[in-house]
Short mmCIF file of C-alpha atoms in Angstrom, two decimals:
data_model
loop_
_atom_site.label_atom_id
_atom_site.label_comp_id
_atom_site.label_asym_id
_atom_site.label_seq_id
_atom_site.Cartn_x
_atom_site.Cartn_y
_atom_site.Cartn_z
CA UNK A 1336 0.00 0.00 0.00
CA UNK A 1337 1.18 3.55 -0.77
CA UNK A 1338 2.03 5.89 2.02
CA UNK A 1339 -0.11 9.03 2.20
CA UNK A 1340 2.70 11.38 1.17
CA UNK A 1341 3.43 9.30 -1.93
CA UNK A 1342 -0.27 9.09 -2.82
CA UNK A 1343 -0.96 12.82 -2.65
CA UNK A 1344 -1.86 14.16 -6.08
CA UNK A 1345 -0.62 17.68 -5.34
CA UNK A 1346 2.50 19.28 -3.88
CA UNK A 1347 1.80 20.25 -0.26
CA UNK A 1348 2.57 23.83 0.73
CA UNK A 1349 3.54 24.15 4.37
CA UNK A 1350 1.96 26.92 6.43
CA UNK A 1351 4.37 29.18 8.30
CA UNK A 1352 4.07 31.79 11.02
CA UNK A 1353 4.03 35.41 9.93
CA UNK A 1354 3.92 38.39 12.28
CA UNK A 1355 0.89 36.84 13.97
CA UNK A 1356 -0.57 33.44 13.11
CA UNK A 1357 -0.52 31.28 9.99
CA UNK A 1358 -1.66 32.47 6.58
CA UNK A 1359 -1.78 31.03 3.08
CA UNK A 1360 -3.74 30.52 -0.11
CA UNK A 1361 -7.01 28.75 0.64
CA UNK A 1362 -6.25 26.14 -2.03
CA UNK A 1363 -3.00 25.29 -0.22
CA UNK A 1364 -4.76 25.16 3.15
CA UNK A 1365 -6.03 21.65 2.58
CA UNK A 1366 -7.77 19.79 5.39
CA UNK A 1367 -4.54 17.85 5.83
CA UNK A 1368 -2.34 20.93 6.17
CA UNK A 1369 -4.75 22.68 8.54
CA UNK A 1370 -5.14 19.51 10.61
CA UNK A 1371 -1.36 19.04 10.83
CA UNK A 1372 -0.83 22.57 12.14
CA UNK A 1373 -3.79 22.55 14.53
CA UNK A 1374 -2.86 19.13 15.88
CA UNK A 1375 0.75 20.23 16.30
CA UNK A 1376 -0.40 23.27 18.29
CA UNK A 1377 -2.61 21.08 20.46
CA UNK A 1378 0.24 18.65 21.09
CA UNK A 1379 2.35 21.66 22.09
CA UNK A 1380 -0.35 22.56 24.63
CA UNK A 1381 -0.14 19.05 26.07
CA UNK A 1382 3.63 18.71 26.08
CA UNK A 1383 4.77 22.24 26.94
CA UNK A 1384 1.79 24.01 28.49
CA UNK A 1385 0.46 20.99 30.41
CA UNK A 1386 -3.13 21.21 29.14
CA UNK A 1387 -5.05 18.27 30.58
CA UNK A 1388 -6.81 15.66 28.46
CA UNK A 1389 -10.50 16.40 28.03
CA UNK A 1390 -10.04 20.17 28.34
CA UNK A 1391 -12.24 22.44 26.25
CA UNK A 1392 -10.73 24.18 23.25
CA UNK A 1393 -12.86 26.93 21.70
CA UNK A 1394 -12.94 27.73 18.02
CA UNK A 1395 -14.45 30.40 15.79
CA UNK A 1396 -14.11 31.89 12.34
CA UNK A 1397 -14.72 34.75 9.93
CA UNK A 1398 -17.01 35.06 6.89
CA UNK A 1399 -14.68 33.75 4.18
CA UNK A 1400 -15.98 31.00 1.93
CA UNK A 1401 -13.16 28.66 2.98
CA UNK A 1402 -13.64 29.14 6.73
CA UNK A 1403 -16.33 26.48 7.40
CA UNK A 1404 -14.25 23.75 5.75
CA UNK A 1405 -11.13 24.72 7.69
CA UNK A 1406 -13.13 24.79 10.92
CA UNK A 1407 -14.11 21.16 10.33
CA UNK A 1408 -10.46 20.19 9.99
CA UNK A 1409 -9.63 22.11 13.18
CA UNK A 1410 -12.49 20.42 15.02
CA UNK A 1411 -11.21 17.01 13.91
CA UNK A 1412 -7.76 17.90 15.24
CA UNK A 1413 -9.20 19.02 18.59
CA UNK A 1414 -11.16 15.79 18.95
CA UNK A 1415 -8.28 13.54 17.91
CA UNK A 1416 -5.98 15.30 20.40
CA UNK A 1417 -8.31 14.29 23.23
CA UNK A 1418 -9.94 17.66 23.82
CA UNK A 1419 -13.54 18.86 23.64
CA UNK A 1420 -14.30 21.25 20.79
CA UNK A 1421 -16.74 24.09 21.48
CA UNK A 1422 -17.79 26.27 18.56
CA UNK A 1423 -18.28 29.95 19.45
CA UNK A 1424 -19.55 30.81 15.96
CA UNK A 1425 -18.51 33.30 13.32
CA UNK A 1426 -17.42 36.19 15.51
CA UNK A 1427 -14.70 38.81 16.00
CA UNK A 1428 -11.28 37.44 16.90
CA UNK A 1429 -11.16 39.54 20.11
CA UNK A 1430 -14.57 38.18 21.15
CA UNK A 1431 -13.33 34.60 20.90
CA UNK A 1432 -10.04 35.48 22.62
CA UNK A 1433 -11.84 37.27 25.48
CA UNK A 1434 -14.23 34.38 26.02
CA UNK A 1435 -11.41 31.82 26.10
CA UNK A 1436 -9.44 34.09 28.45
CA UNK A 1437 -12.37 34.19 30.85
CA UNK A 1438 -12.63 30.40 30.69
CA UNK A 1439 -8.83 29.96 31.13
CA UNK A 1440 -8.93 27.92 27.94
CA UNK A 1441 -7.12 27.68 24.62
CA UNK A 1442 -8.80 28.68 21.37
CA UNK A 1443 -8.26 28.60 17.62
CA UNK A 1444 -9.56 31.30 15.27
CA UNK A 1445 -9.88 30.60 11.54
CA UNK A 1446 -9.39 33.93 9.79
CA UNK A 1447 -7.35 35.59 7.11
CA UNK A 1448 -8.05 38.98 8.69
CA UNK A 1449 -7.88 41.63 5.95
CA UNK A 1450 -6.17 39.66 3.16
CA UNK A 1451 -7.94 38.73 -0.12
CA UNK A 1452 -10.72 36.15 -0.21
CA UNK A 1453 -8.60 33.49 -1.93
CA UNK A 1454 -6.50 33.28 1.25
CA UNK A 1455 -7.16 32.37 4.85
CA UNK A 1456 -5.34 31.83 8.12
CA UNK A 1457 -5.34 30.25 11.56
CA UNK A 1458 -4.53 32.02 14.80
CA UNK A 1459 -3.68 30.14 17.99
CA UNK A 1460 -4.27 31.17 21.60
CA UNK A 1461 -2.88 29.39 24.64
CA UNK A 1462 -4.68 29.40 27.98
CA UNK A 1463 -2.64 32.51 28.83
CA UNK A 1464 -3.36 34.30 25.54
CA UNK A 1465 -1.73 34.77 22.15
CA UNK A 1466 1.04 32.52 20.96
CA UNK A 1467 4.28 34.49 21.26
CA UNK A 1468 7.45 34.29 19.18
CA UNK A 1469 9.21 32.18 21.82
CA UNK A 1470 6.45 29.57 21.45
CA UNK A 1471 6.84 29.18 17.70
CA UNK A 1472 9.92 26.89 17.67
CA UNK A 1473 8.21 24.40 20.00
CA UNK A 1474 5.00 24.55 17.98
CA UNK A 1475 6.90 24.06 14.74
CA UNK A 1476 8.66 21.05 16.23
CA UNK A 1477 5.30 19.53 17.24
CA UNK A 1478 3.86 20.27 13.79
CA UNK A 1479 6.80 18.51 12.13
CA UNK A 1480 6.23 15.44 14.28
CA UNK A 1481 2.55 15.30 13.32
CA UNK A 1482 3.41 15.74 9.65
CA UNK A 1483 5.88 12.87 9.74
CA UNK A 1484 3.40 10.59 11.48
CA UNK A 1485 0.59 11.27 9.03
CA UNK A 1486 2.69 11.15 5.86
CA UNK A 1487 3.84 7.57 6.50
CA UNK A 1488 0.33 6.22 7.09
CA UNK A 1489 -1.16 3.93 4.46
CA UNK A 1490 -3.33 6.09 2.23
CA UNK A 1491 -6.18 3.58 2.45
CA UNK A 1492 -6.17 3.81 6.24
CA UNK A 1493 -5.64 7.57 6.42
CA UNK A 1494 -8.45 9.97 7.30
CA UNK A 1495 -7.34 12.06 4.30
CA UNK A 1496 -7.74 11.40 0.58
CA UNK A 1497 -5.21 11.98 -2.17
CA UNK A 1498 -6.32 15.64 -2.46
CA UNK A 1499 -5.55 16.22 1.21
CA UNK A 1500 -9.21 16.44 2.19
CA UNK A 1501 -10.93 14.60 5.04
CA UNK A 1502 -12.71 11.54 3.75
CA UNK A 1503 -15.43 11.93 6.39
CA UNK A 1504 -15.36 15.53 7.65
CA UNK A 1505 -17.21 16.07 10.92
CA UNK A 1506 -20.30 18.19 11.29
CA UNK A 1507 -19.31 21.33 13.18
CA UNK A 1508 -20.60 21.13 16.73
CA UNK A 1509 -23.57 23.28 17.68
CA UNK A 1510 -22.72 26.94 18.20
CA UNK A 1511 -22.81 28.45 21.67
CA UNK A 1512 -23.89 32.09 21.82
CA UNK A 1513 -22.20 32.85 25.14
CA UNK A 1514 -18.96 34.18 23.63
CA UNK A 1515 -20.75 36.97 21.76
CA UNK A 1516 -22.84 37.72 24.86
CA UNK A 1517 -19.77 38.03 27.08
CA UNK A 1518 -18.04 40.33 24.61
CA UNK A 1519 -21.15 42.52 24.52
CA UNK A 1520 -21.33 42.60 28.31
CA UNK A 1521 -17.65 43.55 28.49
CA UNK A 1522 -18.50 46.94 27.01
CA UNK A 1523 -22.12 47.61 27.90
CA UNK A 1524 -21.51 46.96 31.60
CA UNK A 1525 -18.80 49.65 31.73
CA UNK A 1526 -19.76 52.15 29.04
CA UNK A 1527 -23.56 52.10 29.05
CA UNK A 1528 -24.89 55.53 27.97
CA UNK A 1529 -21.43 56.76 26.99
CA UNK A 1530 -22.47 57.40 23.38
CA UNK A 1531 -25.95 58.78 24.04
CA UNK A 1532 -27.15 61.08 21.29
CA UNK A 1533 -24.59 60.11 18.65
CA UNK A 1534 -25.67 59.03 15.17
CA UNK A 1535 -23.14 56.58 13.73
CA UNK A 1536 -22.92 54.89 10.36
CA UNK A 1537 -21.52 51.36 10.40
CA UNK A 1538 -19.94 50.19 7.14
CA UNK A 1539 -20.72 46.48 7.31
CA UNK A 1540 -19.18 44.99 4.12
CA UNK A 1541 -18.08 41.42 5.04
CA UNK A 1542 -16.71 42.10 8.53
CA UNK A 1543 -17.51 39.23 10.87
CA UNK A 1544 -18.54 41.75 13.56
CA UNK A 1545 -20.94 43.59 11.23
CA UNK A 1546 -24.00 42.71 13.30
CA UNK A 1547 -22.51 42.35 16.78
CA UNK A 1548 -20.63 45.66 16.91
CA UNK A 1549 -23.56 47.84 15.83
CA UNK A 1550 -25.64 46.14 18.54
CA UNK A 1551 -22.99 46.95 21.14
CA UNK A 1552 -22.73 50.58 19.99
CA UNK A 1553 -26.50 50.90 20.26
CA UNK A 1554 -26.22 49.39 23.74
CA UNK A 1555 -23.94 52.31 24.59
CA UNK A 1556 -26.63 54.77 23.53
CA UNK A 1557 -25.77 55.52 19.90
CA UNK A 1558 -28.16 55.39 16.97
CA UNK A 1559 -26.54 53.23 14.31
CA UNK A 1560 -27.30 53.11 10.59
CA UNK A 1561 -25.79 50.08 8.84
CA UNK A 1562 -24.75 50.37 5.19
CA UNK A 1563 -23.16 48.40 2.35
CA UNK A 1564 -23.48 44.83 3.57
CA UNK A 1565 -21.73 42.44 1.20
CA UNK A 1566 -22.14 38.73 0.51
CA UNK A 1567 -18.75 38.80 -1.24
CA UNK A 1568 -15.67 39.05 0.95
CA UNK A 1569 -14.15 42.56 0.94
CA UNK A 1570 -10.40 42.58 1.76
CA UNK A 1571 -10.30 46.06 3.29
CA UNK A 1572 -7.16 46.89 5.26
CA UNK A 1573 -6.57 49.73 7.71
CA UNK A 1574 -2.88 49.81 6.72
CA UNK A 1575 -3.63 50.06 3.02
CA UNK A 1576 -6.59 52.41 2.60
CA UNK A 1577 -6.85 52.81 -1.16
CA UNK A 1578 -8.02 55.74 -3.24
CA UNK A 1579 -11.18 53.74 -3.96
CA UNK A 1580 -11.72 53.19 -0.20
CA UNK A 1581 -11.33 56.89 0.47
CA UNK A 1582 -13.83 57.75 -2.26
CA UNK A 1583 -16.27 55.26 -0.80
CA UNK A 1584 -15.93 56.78 2.67
CA UNK A 1585 -16.63 60.25 1.28
CA UNK A 1586 -19.68 58.87 -0.54
CA UNK A 1587 -21.06 57.38 2.67
CA UNK A 1588 -20.46 60.68 4.48
CA UNK A 1589 -22.27 62.62 1.75
CA UNK A 1590 -25.23 60.23 1.95
CA UNK A 1591 -25.44 60.65 5.74
CA UNK A 1592 -24.72 64.35 6.42
CA UNK A 1593 -26.11 64.15 9.96
CA UNK A 1594 -23.79 61.35 11.14
CA UNK A 1595 -21.24 61.92 13.90
CA UNK A 1596 -18.82 59.37 12.44
CA UNK A 1597 -18.53 56.34 10.20
CA UNK A 1598 -16.99 53.24 11.76
CA UNK A 1599 -16.09 49.77 10.59
CA UNK A 1600 -13.54 46.97 10.97
CA UNK A 1601 -11.52 44.61 8.83
CA UNK A 1602 -12.61 41.04 8.08
CA UNK A 1603 -12.14 39.53 11.55
CA UNK A 1604 -13.03 42.76 13.36
CA UNK A 1605 -9.78 43.32 15.20
CA UNK A 1606 -8.63 46.35 13.13
CA UNK A 1607 -10.75 49.51 13.45
CA UNK A 1608 -11.83 52.08 10.91
CA UNK A 1609 -12.67 55.48 12.42
CA UNK A 1610 -13.84 57.88 9.72
CA UNK A 1611 -15.00 61.38 10.57
CA UNK A 1612 -18.14 63.10 9.31
CA UNK A 1613 -16.30 64.44 6.26
CA UNK A 1614 -15.37 60.93 5.15
CA UNK A 1615 -11.72 61.18 6.26
CA UNK A 1616 -10.12 58.01 7.62
CA UNK A 1617 -7.83 58.36 10.64
CA UNK A 1618 -4.82 56.09 10.89
CA UNK A 1619 -4.39 53.38 13.48
CA UNK A 1620 -1.16 54.67 14.98
CA UNK A 1621 -2.69 57.99 16.03
CA UNK A 1622 -5.98 56.28 16.94
CA UNK A 1623 -4.02 54.17 19.40
CA UNK A 1624 -2.50 57.31 20.92
CA UNK A 1625 -5.96 58.87 21.34
CA UNK A 1626 -7.11 55.66 23.04
CA UNK A 1627 -4.12 55.62 25.41
CA UNK A 1628 -4.76 59.22 26.44
CA UNK A 1629 -8.50 58.61 26.92
CA UNK A 1630 -7.73 55.59 29.13
CA UNK A 1631 -5.18 57.58 31.18
CA UNK A 1632 -2.58 54.91 30.48
CA UNK A 1633 0.74 54.93 32.33
CA UNK A 1634 2.58 53.08 29.57
CA UNK A 1635 2.13 52.44 25.84
CA UNK A 1636 3.82 49.99 23.47
CA UNK A 1637 3.54 50.09 19.69
CA UNK A 1638 5.65 49.20 16.63
CA UNK A 1639 8.54 51.30 15.38
CA UNK A 1640 6.68 51.76 12.07
CA UNK A 1641 4.24 54.19 13.70
CA UNK A 1642 4.29 57.86 12.77
CA UNK A 1643 6.48 60.07 14.95
CA UNK A 1644 3.35 62.14 15.56
CA UNK A 1645 2.38 59.37 17.97
CA UNK A 1646 5.57 59.84 19.99
CA UNK A 1647 5.15 63.61 20.15
CA UNK A 1648 1.54 63.35 21.28
CA UNK A 1649 2.25 60.80 24.01
CA UNK A 1650 5.13 62.91 25.34
CA UNK A 1651 2.73 65.85 25.58
CA UNK A 1652 0.44 63.65 27.70
CA UNK A 1653 3.33 62.37 29.86
CA UNK A 1654 2.70 58.78 28.80
CA UNK A 1655 5.92 56.73 28.68
CA UNK A 1656 6.16 54.59 25.56
CA UNK A 1657 8.31 52.00 23.85
CA UNK A 1658 8.77 51.05 20.20
CA UNK A 1659 8.61 47.35 19.36
CA UNK A 1660 9.11 45.16 16.34
CA UNK A 1661 6.07 44.85 14.10
CA UNK A 1662 3.50 42.29 15.27
CA UNK A 1663 1.26 41.81 18.30
CA UNK A 1664 3.59 39.26 19.99
CA UNK A 1665 6.25 41.96 20.36
CA UNK A 1666 3.75 44.49 21.69
CA UNK A 1667 2.51 41.93 24.22
CA UNK A 1668 6.05 41.21 25.42
CA UNK A 1669 6.75 44.92 25.96
CA UNK A 1670 3.52 45.27 27.93
CA UNK A 1671 4.39 42.25 30.09
CA UNK A 1672 7.80 43.70 30.89
CA UNK A 1673 6.29 47.00 32.04
CA UNK A 1674 3.71 45.25 34.20
CA UNK A 1675 6.52 43.38 35.90
CA UNK A 1676 8.21 46.74 36.39
CA UNK A 1677 5.25 48.15 38.31
CA UNK A 1678 3.07 49.86 35.71
CA UNK A 1679 -0.67 49.34 36.27
CA UNK A 1680 -2.48 50.90 33.29
CA UNK A 1681 -0.72 49.38 30.31
CA UNK A 1682 -1.92 49.59 26.73
CA UNK A 1683 -0.48 48.69 23.35
CA UNK A 1684 -1.51 48.85 19.72
CA UNK A 1685 -0.41 48.10 16.22
CA UNK A 1686 -0.21 50.56 13.36
CA UNK A 1687 -3.37 48.90 12.01
CA UNK A 1688 -5.21 50.39 15.01
CA UNK A 1689 -5.96 47.18 16.92
CA UNK A 1690 -5.60 47.98 20.64
CA UNK A 1691 -4.35 45.52 23.24
CA UNK A 1692 -4.99 45.94 26.98
CA UNK A 1693 -2.13 44.57 29.02
CA UNK A 1694 -3.78 45.25 32.37
CA UNK A 1695 -7.19 45.77 33.91
CA UNK A 1696 -8.40 49.38 33.80
CA UNK A 1697 -10.53 50.83 36.56
CA UNK A 1698 -13.13 53.00 34.84
CA UNK A 1699 -15.71 54.71 37.00
CA UNK A 1700 -17.13 52.10 39.35
CA UNK A 1701 -16.28 49.23 37.01
CA UNK A 1702 -13.27 47.42 35.61
CA UNK A 1703 -12.44 46.89 31.97
CA UNK A 1704 -10.55 43.62 32.07
CA UNK A 1705 -7.29 43.10 30.24
CA UNK A 1706 -7.41 41.72 26.71
CA UNK A 1707 -3.88 41.39 25.30
CA UNK A 1708 -4.90 40.83 21.71
CA UNK A 1709 -5.94 43.23 18.95
CA UNK A 1710 -9.42 44.66 19.46
CA UNK A 1711 -11.21 47.06 17.11
CA UNK A 1712 -14.11 48.05 19.33
CA UNK A 1713 -12.23 49.72 22.20
CA UNK A 1714 -10.43 52.31 20.02
CA UNK A 1715 -13.67 53.06 18.17
CA UNK A 1716 -15.40 53.74 21.50
CA UNK A 1717 -12.45 55.78 22.79
CA UNK A 1718 -12.31 58.09 19.76
CA UNK A 1719 -16.07 58.69 19.81
CA UNK A 1720 -16.11 59.27 23.56
CA UNK A 1721 -13.11 61.62 23.44
CA UNK A 1722 -14.92 63.73 20.86
CA UNK A 1723 -18.24 63.73 22.71
CA UNK A 1724 -16.70 64.48 26.10
CA UNK A 1725 -14.53 67.23 24.62
CA UNK A 1726 -17.51 68.75 22.80
CA UNK A 1727 -15.61 68.27 19.56
CA UNK A 1728 -16.10 66.54 16.26
CA UNK A 1729 -14.06 63.42 15.53
CA UNK A 1730 -12.11 65.46 12.97
CA UNK A 1731 -11.21 68.01 15.67
CA UNK A 1732 -9.93 65.27 18.00
CA UNK A 1733 -7.40 64.15 15.40
CA UNK A 1734 -6.62 67.71 14.32
CA UNK A 1735 -5.37 68.33 17.86
CA UNK A 1736 -2.55 65.83 17.30
CA UNK A 1737 0.70 66.68 15.47
CA UNK A 1738 -0.04 66.57 11.77
CA UNK A 1739 2.15 64.04 9.98
CA UNK A 1740 1.25 61.94 6.93
CA UNK A 1741 2.10 58.30 6.32
CA UNK A 1742 1.94 55.80 3.47
CA UNK A 1743 2.99 52.20 2.87
CA UNK A 1744 3.63 50.01 -0.13
CA UNK A 1745 5.49 46.91 -1.25
CA UNK A 1746 7.24 45.39 -4.22
CA UNK A 1747 6.73 41.74 -5.19
CA UNK A 1748 9.26 39.25 -6.50
CA UNK A 1749 12.06 40.82 -4.51
CA UNK A 1750 14.83 38.29 -3.78
CA UNK A 1751 14.79 37.08 -0.18
CA UNK A 1752 18.60 36.95 -0.21
CA UNK A 1753 18.81 40.63 -1.14
CA UNK A 1754 16.33 41.54 1.60
CA UNK A 1755 18.54 39.70 4.09
CA UNK A 1756 21.58 41.54 2.76
CA UNK A 1757 19.87 44.92 3.24
CA UNK A 1758 19.12 44.09 6.88
CA UNK A 1759 22.64 42.86 7.52
CA UNK A 1760 24.62 45.50 5.65
CA UNK A 1761 22.78 48.60 6.89
CA UNK A 1762 21.89 47.55 10.43
CA UNK A 1763 24.53 49.72 12.11
CA UNK A 1764 23.97 53.45 12.36
CA UNK A 1765 27.37 54.49 11.01
CA UNK A 1766 28.48 57.39 8.77
CA UNK A 1767 29.42 54.83 6.13
CA UNK A 1768 25.97 53.27 6.06
CA UNK A 1769 24.28 56.66 6.00
CA UNK A 1770 26.43 57.68 3.06
CA UNK A 1771 25.78 54.39 1.25
CA UNK A 1772 22.01 54.66 1.65
CA UNK A 1773 22.15 58.28 0.47
CA UNK A 1774 23.22 56.94 -2.93
CA UNK A 1775 19.62 55.71 -3.34
CA UNK A 1776 17.70 58.21 -1.21
CA UNK A 1777 19.20 61.23 -2.95
CA UNK A 1778 18.82 64.98 -2.77
CA UNK A 1779 17.50 64.88 -6.35
CA UNK A 1780 14.63 62.78 -5.04
CA UNK A 1781 13.92 65.35 -2.34
CA UNK A 1782 15.67 63.65 0.57
CA UNK A 1783 17.87 65.50 3.01
CA UNK A 1784 20.82 64.04 4.90
CA UNK A 1785 20.23 60.86 6.91
CA UNK A 1786 20.48 61.74 10.60
CA UNK A 1787 19.73 58.33 12.13
CA UNK A 1788 19.23 54.66 11.21
CA UNK A 1789 17.02 52.47 13.39
CA UNK A 1790 17.31 48.72 12.74
CA UNK A 1791 14.87 47.44 15.36
CA UNK A 1792 12.69 45.93 12.61
CA UNK A 1793 14.08 46.53 9.14
CA UNK A 1794 15.97 49.72 8.24
CA UNK A 1795 14.26 52.96 9.30
CA UNK A 1796 15.97 56.12 8.06
CA UNK A 1797 15.41 59.60 9.49
CA UNK A 1798 16.25 62.60 7.28
CA UNK A 1799 17.01 66.17 8.34
CA UNK A 1800 14.11 67.28 6.12
CA UNK A 1801 11.70 65.53 8.50
CA UNK A 1802 11.03 62.64 6.11
CA UNK A 1803 11.19 59.04 7.34
CA UNK A 1804 11.65 56.01 5.07
CA UNK A 1805 11.41 52.53 6.58
CA UNK A 1806 12.47 49.45 4.58
CA UNK A 1807 11.17 46.13 5.88
CA UNK A 1808 11.43 42.70 4.25
CA UNK A 1809 8.48 40.31 4.50
CA UNK A 1810 8.92 37.57 7.09
CA UNK A 1811 7.60 34.82 4.80
CA UNK A 1812 7.39 36.08 1.20
CA UNK A 1813 9.62 37.54 -1.55
CA UNK A 1814 8.38 41.04 -0.87
CA UNK A 1815 9.99 44.26 0.32
CA UNK A 1816 7.86 46.86 2.10
CA UNK A 1817 8.30 50.56 2.66
CA UNK A 1818 6.65 52.83 5.21
CA UNK A 1819 6.96 56.59 4.86
CA UNK A 1820 6.32 59.56 7.13
CA UNK A 1821 6.33 63.17 5.92
CA UNK A 1822 4.80 66.56 6.55
CA UNK A 1823 2.33 66.20 3.68
CA UNK A 1824 0.40 63.29 2.22
CA UNK A 1825 1.75 64.11 -1.22
CA UNK A 1826 5.34 63.68 -0.01
CA UNK A 1827 4.55 60.47 1.92
CA UNK A 1828 2.92 59.06 -1.22
CA UNK A 1829 5.86 60.17 -3.35
CA UNK A 1830 8.42 58.40 -1.15
CA UNK A 1831 6.56 55.10 -1.46
CA UNK A 1832 6.04 55.51 -5.20
CA UNK A 1833 9.76 56.19 -5.81
CA UNK A 1834 10.77 53.16 -3.75
CA UNK A 1835 8.52 50.56 -5.40
CA UNK A 1836 8.57 51.91 -8.98
CA UNK A 1837 9.25 49.33 -11.67
CA UNK A 1838 11.63 48.61 -13.25
CA UNK A 1839 14.19 51.05 -11.82
CA UNK A 1840 12.85 52.49 -8.58
CA UNK A 1841 14.89 52.77 -5.38
CA UNK A 1842 14.32 49.15 -4.36
CA UNK A 1843 15.40 47.79 -7.73
CA UNK A 1844 18.48 50.03 -7.64
CA UNK A 1845 19.42 48.60 -4.24
CA UNK A 1846 18.81 45.09 -5.56
CA UNK A 1847 21.13 45.68 -8.51
CA UNK A 1848 23.78 47.12 -6.21
CA UNK A 1849 23.71 44.22 -3.74
CA UNK A 1850 23.21 41.34 -6.15
#
């Protein structure tokens, strides 16, 4: 009899960790591949985290077409590992994470977040919260062991067919509504009446929280009008708001001239969109700063790719802060370190706007419990409440911050070896490296002299003109990204355009030089 690996009629593509969780093309995320990774994670929980046999593991998903199938593979893995699978439904990632946290349980979320519909992902949570970077080697080792065990099985006896699909997929267990109810109670019990009198427009598209979040906002006193619900998945991203997105926001604003704000989230509802009454979107890095100030935080952690306007604003509010590498695991680690150092009101966020609470926050007579994973709802509430309490519009809240513009972009098919060479060669902030980089970021292109190089996560260059250009290789793809900061949006856009231009933009010039 043929072993399963030999019988497979396709070339398996292994899933790998990115900045947070696993992601891949849905066609490559076969039942077999998803099972292998979920089972490996569950074995890690047994072997390293000491999770007892029979424990409950919660699972949930987003609204992608591929999600239900992947959930069945995850459920099979949970059952085969000796645990009890409980399905919390199609719900926001932070809602599932909060529920599992309250139950001191592990959970698995099937979501591709904001990426296109032909892709998906899986995000793992231990009993203590998100999987961190230090956990990944042990998880990968457990995944490898599962892969080896399954690949040598006789194909006829395997649970998987030659296309990598379960021969007899399970029926997903009956959904429990409690997770959504607990997430609702988390906010309505603390912030009831906070948004009284506000008229909000909720852009629903295909966000998994498109029904739950409007209900919660109404529970806080707002009147909510829902618009533009979509049966087709919309890959909208808070870190890549397109010209078409901006036009759509302005259209919604024009159609609802009496609204206080337009709000929305990405696909799994952990990245917020806060759009003022004029249809202007406000970036996640400054939204996080507004949230930290509104919460009276005593420490903030966020990635180095954030605009320097965030730093300036937090200094004006006397809120100590720390830059981290990009990705929620790094933000979580920085928050944990500060809690151990005695801080008590600790918050973090990513440039996408998802806010993480590292500690409990006493608010009025209640307590908003910690939730150290990205959440879209808290920053939405904070921005709206800051405006209402300050008798300002949402636009005026953000106008009170230092005004800096940002943009981001990437180039595909960029050699991984060259990306590695960029990180290695220019990591040190030396006169030689500044001079070398100035050969590409030239005065003719509008750049001033490089005053500092930060290599915390990629190569971030500061220019005496006030411009910032940040080069960052992808962690798991042949792509090279750039983030820009400038005094005007036109300049921020121009920096990105010059870097990723084909065939002879700045990135291709660097590639030619280092190849």
